[in-house]
Amino acid sequence: MNKTELKKNWNKVLSLLPQDQMTRIRIDTWFRPLQPYRLHEEGGVIYFSSPDGDNFTAGLVRRNENMLGPAVEQVFGRPYRIEVRDQKETEEPAGDIPEEGGFFNPRYSFENFVSGPNNRLAVAVCLAVADEYSREYNPLFIYGGSGLGKTHLLHAIGQEVRRKHPEKRILYISSEAFVNEYVNFARTNKMEEFREKYRKLDILLFDDVQFIAGKKETENELFHTFDSLYNAGKQVVFVSDKPPKELGDIPERLITRFQMGMIADIQPPDYETRKAILIKKAEQEALTLDPDMMDVLDIIAQNIPSNIRELEGALNRVVAQGALTGEKITKQLVRKVLTEVFHTKSSEITPTAIKKEVANYFGIKVSEIESSKRSRYIAYPRQIAIYLIRKHTNLSLPRIGEEFGGRDHTTILHSYDKISEEIRLSEDLRKTVDILEHHLTEEFSTETV
Ligand code: ADP
Ligand code: MG
């Protein structure tokens, strides 16, 4: 049984589980992120990798075996044990299991995608490609780091085109699946069929193209597939974790093809975008956005800087943990979960706490720190506060500017650089900053327990 079938069967298993609210949360938080990667007939085991590679999920699965067992048996026709392995130990590459053919994840829609300065261009061109009249972005090449929404966007294009043009032949495939398919068809002398399948497409959505590197024959096949689609005026979208020119091991002629059309990048989201994503996600989960919940979202947004998959994971964990123990979702709970699961030291060092501490230390008012007054006895503490906020929170420069009456981000950067430099030169300032930091972290640690 290949991975795609395995994954399909696993989804069937999940759909057979009871559908009450609690189980639904458990399924989405614990079981759905598990990736089945091998079925061992003789051993009667299905191996799964867990995206966070911890023992937490393995334990949960074991505890829920009496719920999973019957569903597994029903789908697979016999009982299987479920083994969760740390992803690092699994012999196959990590990553999403390709959904072959026409399946798109309904959650990965344009409506559910939050756009921000980090991904605006990519979203704009994806929308244009999904629109029947744009053929100018061909091929479209999107690149960006892991968990930043590349696969989401590919699915969104696919679903949008399918909605508007059900007759169009759309295929989403990842390089891993493409390579496997190529190998299978080649082995069974069915290359004609393979070519037929790919060359009659209207849109090819090709995910994680970087993984094709080094697979000579498949690269060659992709090259010809691309040319025949492109020459027939068909749309091709490539996704990669690197820009074309950094795709070292891929032949030059293929790289040239990647660069022929439009290239758009996705950068890690800034704080506002992270917060907006969490709010959207919370709304989807029908969570009440009361002040407590907003605080919780804020802490997550501040502590998980770059990966949106982790951002969602953190929220899911917090919600599941809350539902499980009946605890109200509070700052304390979120800190506990963040530290446990993400090994992130969740800091309660907020801009407000920093401004208060600094104002207190220098005997001035917070409102003065935030003001535009320029006298040195206020400007200097303000620069120190800016320095501390930049150092201890993940706020973007513009966002820090907002904390100080809408100052320009260049002013913020200047203050930060100035204080960093002075700390190196002045023993006095170093001591001052030490004391401030000590106070701030102490406040945090007494609050956590
Ligand atoms: P990638 O393919 O770049 O590694 P994915 O597309 O798999 O990342 O995204 C990881 C998760 O984050 C998915 O659940 C996706 O829905 C979500 N996600 C990523 N970017 C956004 C965004 N801008 N708005 C909403 N959800 C997002
Ligand atoms: Mg992806």
PDB file of C-alpha atoms in Angstrom, residues 7 10-11 14 17 20-36 48-68 82-85 281 285 312-326 337 340-341:
ATOM      1  CA  LYS A   7      -3.162   8.389   4.039  1.00  0.00           C
ATOM      2  CA  TRP A  10      -6.172   6.915   7.687  1.00  0.00           C
ATOM      3  CA  ASN A  11      -8.577   9.732   6.840  1.00  0.00           C
ATOM      4  CA  LEU A  14     -10.665   9.359  11.418  1.00  0.00           C
ATOM      5  CA  LEU A  17     -14.533   8.024  15.003  1.00  0.00           C
ATOM      6  CA  ASP A  20     -18.883  14.801  19.236  1.00  0.00           C
ATOM      7  CA  GLN A  21     -17.186  18.079  20.023  1.00  0.00           C
ATOM      8  CA  MET A  22     -14.476  16.640  22.277  1.00  0.00           C
ATOM      9  CA  THR A  23     -13.506  13.843  19.956  1.00  0.00           C
ATOM     10  CA  ARG A  24     -13.421  16.248  17.058  1.00  0.00           C
ATOM     11  CA  ILE A  25     -10.893  18.389  18.884  1.00  0.00           C
ATOM     12  CA  ARG A  26      -8.827  15.350  19.756  1.00  0.00           C
ATOM     13  CA  ILE A  27      -8.908  14.111  16.192  1.00  0.00           C
ATOM     14  CA  ASP A  28      -7.815  17.437  14.750  1.00  0.00           C
ATOM     15  CA  THR A  29      -5.145  18.080  17.323  1.00  0.00           C
ATOM     16  CA  TRP A  30      -3.617  14.708  17.905  1.00  0.00           C
ATOM     17  CA  PHE A  31      -4.522  12.318  15.158  1.00  0.00           C
ATOM     18  CA  ARG A  32      -4.914  14.317  11.980  1.00  0.00           C
ATOM     19  CA  PRO A  33      -1.364  15.736  12.052  1.00  0.00           C
ATOM     20  CA  LEU A  34       0.035  12.208  12.189  1.00  0.00           C
ATOM     21  CA  GLN A  35       1.486  11.068   8.894  1.00  0.00           C
ATOM     22  CA  PRO A  36       1.260   7.358   8.133  1.00  0.00           C
ATOM     23  CA  PHE A  48       3.318   7.159  11.726  1.00  0.00           C
ATOM     24  CA  SER A  49       5.551  10.142  12.024  1.00  0.00           C
ATOM     25  CA  SER A  50       4.509  12.946  14.267  1.00  0.00           C
ATOM     26  CA  PRO A  51       5.153  16.459  13.006  1.00  0.00           C
ATOM     27  CA  ASP A  52       6.574  17.654  16.283  1.00  0.00           C
ATOM     28  CA  GLY A  53       8.639  14.549  16.810  1.00  0.00           C
ATOM     29  CA  ASP A  54       7.792  14.283  20.482  1.00  0.00           C
ATOM     30  CA  ASN A  55       6.607  11.482  22.680  1.00  0.00           C
ATOM     31  CA  PHE A  56       3.544  13.399  23.656  1.00  0.00           C
ATOM     32  CA  THR A  57       1.511  12.256  20.666  1.00  0.00           C
ATOM     33  CA  ALA A  58       2.750   8.687  20.946  1.00  0.00           C
ATOM     34  CA  GLY A  59       1.441   8.566  24.498  1.00  0.00           C
ATOM     35  CA  LEU A  60      -1.893   9.986  23.489  1.00  0.00           C
ATOM     36  CA  VAL A  61      -2.327   7.434  20.756  1.00  0.00           C
ATOM     37  CA  ARG A  62      -1.550   4.613  23.141  1.00  0.00           C
ATOM     38  CA  ARG A  63      -4.111   5.911  25.610  1.00  0.00           C
ATOM     39  CA  ASN A  64      -6.727   6.148  22.873  1.00  0.00           C
ATOM     40  CA  GLU A  65      -6.074   2.786  21.307  1.00  0.00           C
ATOM     41  CA  ASN A  66      -9.461   1.385  22.306  1.00  0.00           C
ATOM     42  CA  MET A  67     -11.128   4.177  20.357  1.00  0.00           C
ATOM     43  CA  LEU A  68      -8.837   3.933  17.305  1.00  0.00           C
ATOM     44  CA  ILE A  82      -0.261   2.152  15.602  1.00  0.00           C
ATOM     45  CA  GLU A  83       3.312   3.194  16.156  1.00  0.00           C
ATOM     46  CA  VAL A  84       4.317   6.800  16.303  1.00  0.00           C
ATOM     47  CA  ARG A  85       7.948   7.463  15.547  1.00  0.00           C
ATOM     48  CA  LYS A 281      -8.173  30.348  13.025  1.00  0.00           C
ATOM     49  CA  GLU A 285     -12.885  26.979  15.565  1.00  0.00           C
ATOM     50  CA  GLU A 312      -1.602  26.747  14.422  1.00  0.00           C
ATOM     51  CA  GLY A 313      -0.178  23.805  16.331  1.00  0.00           C
ATOM     52  CA  ALA A 314       0.296  25.940  19.412  1.00  0.00           C
ATOM     53  CA  LEU A 315      -3.275  27.185  19.308  1.00  0.00           C
ATOM     54  CA  ASN A 316      -4.612  23.668  18.770  1.00  0.00           C
ATOM     55  CA  ARG A 317      -2.620  22.361  21.671  1.00  0.00           C
ATOM     56  CA  VAL A 318      -3.806  25.096  23.968  1.00  0.00           C
ATOM     57  CA  VAL A 319      -7.428  24.554  22.996  1.00  0.00           C
ATOM     58  CA  ALA A 320      -7.185  20.781  23.303  1.00  0.00           C
ATOM     59  CA  GLN A 321      -5.402  21.017  26.613  1.00  0.00           C
ATOM     60  CA  GLY A 322      -8.090  23.364  27.879  1.00  0.00           C
ATOM     61  CA  ALA A 323     -10.901  21.111  26.679  1.00  0.00           C
ATOM     62  CA  LEU A 324      -9.246  18.054  28.124  1.00  0.00           C
ATOM     63  CA  THR A 325      -8.614  19.329  31.602  1.00  0.00           C
ATOM     64  CA  GLY A 326     -11.614  21.625  31.726  1.00  0.00           C
ATOM     65  CA  VAL A 337       1.825  24.532  26.739  1.00  0.00           C
ATOM     66  CA  GLU A 340       6.257  22.084  27.060  1.00  0.00           C
ATOM     67  CA  VAL A 341       5.726  21.604  23.400  1.00  0.00           C
TER      68      VAL A 341
END
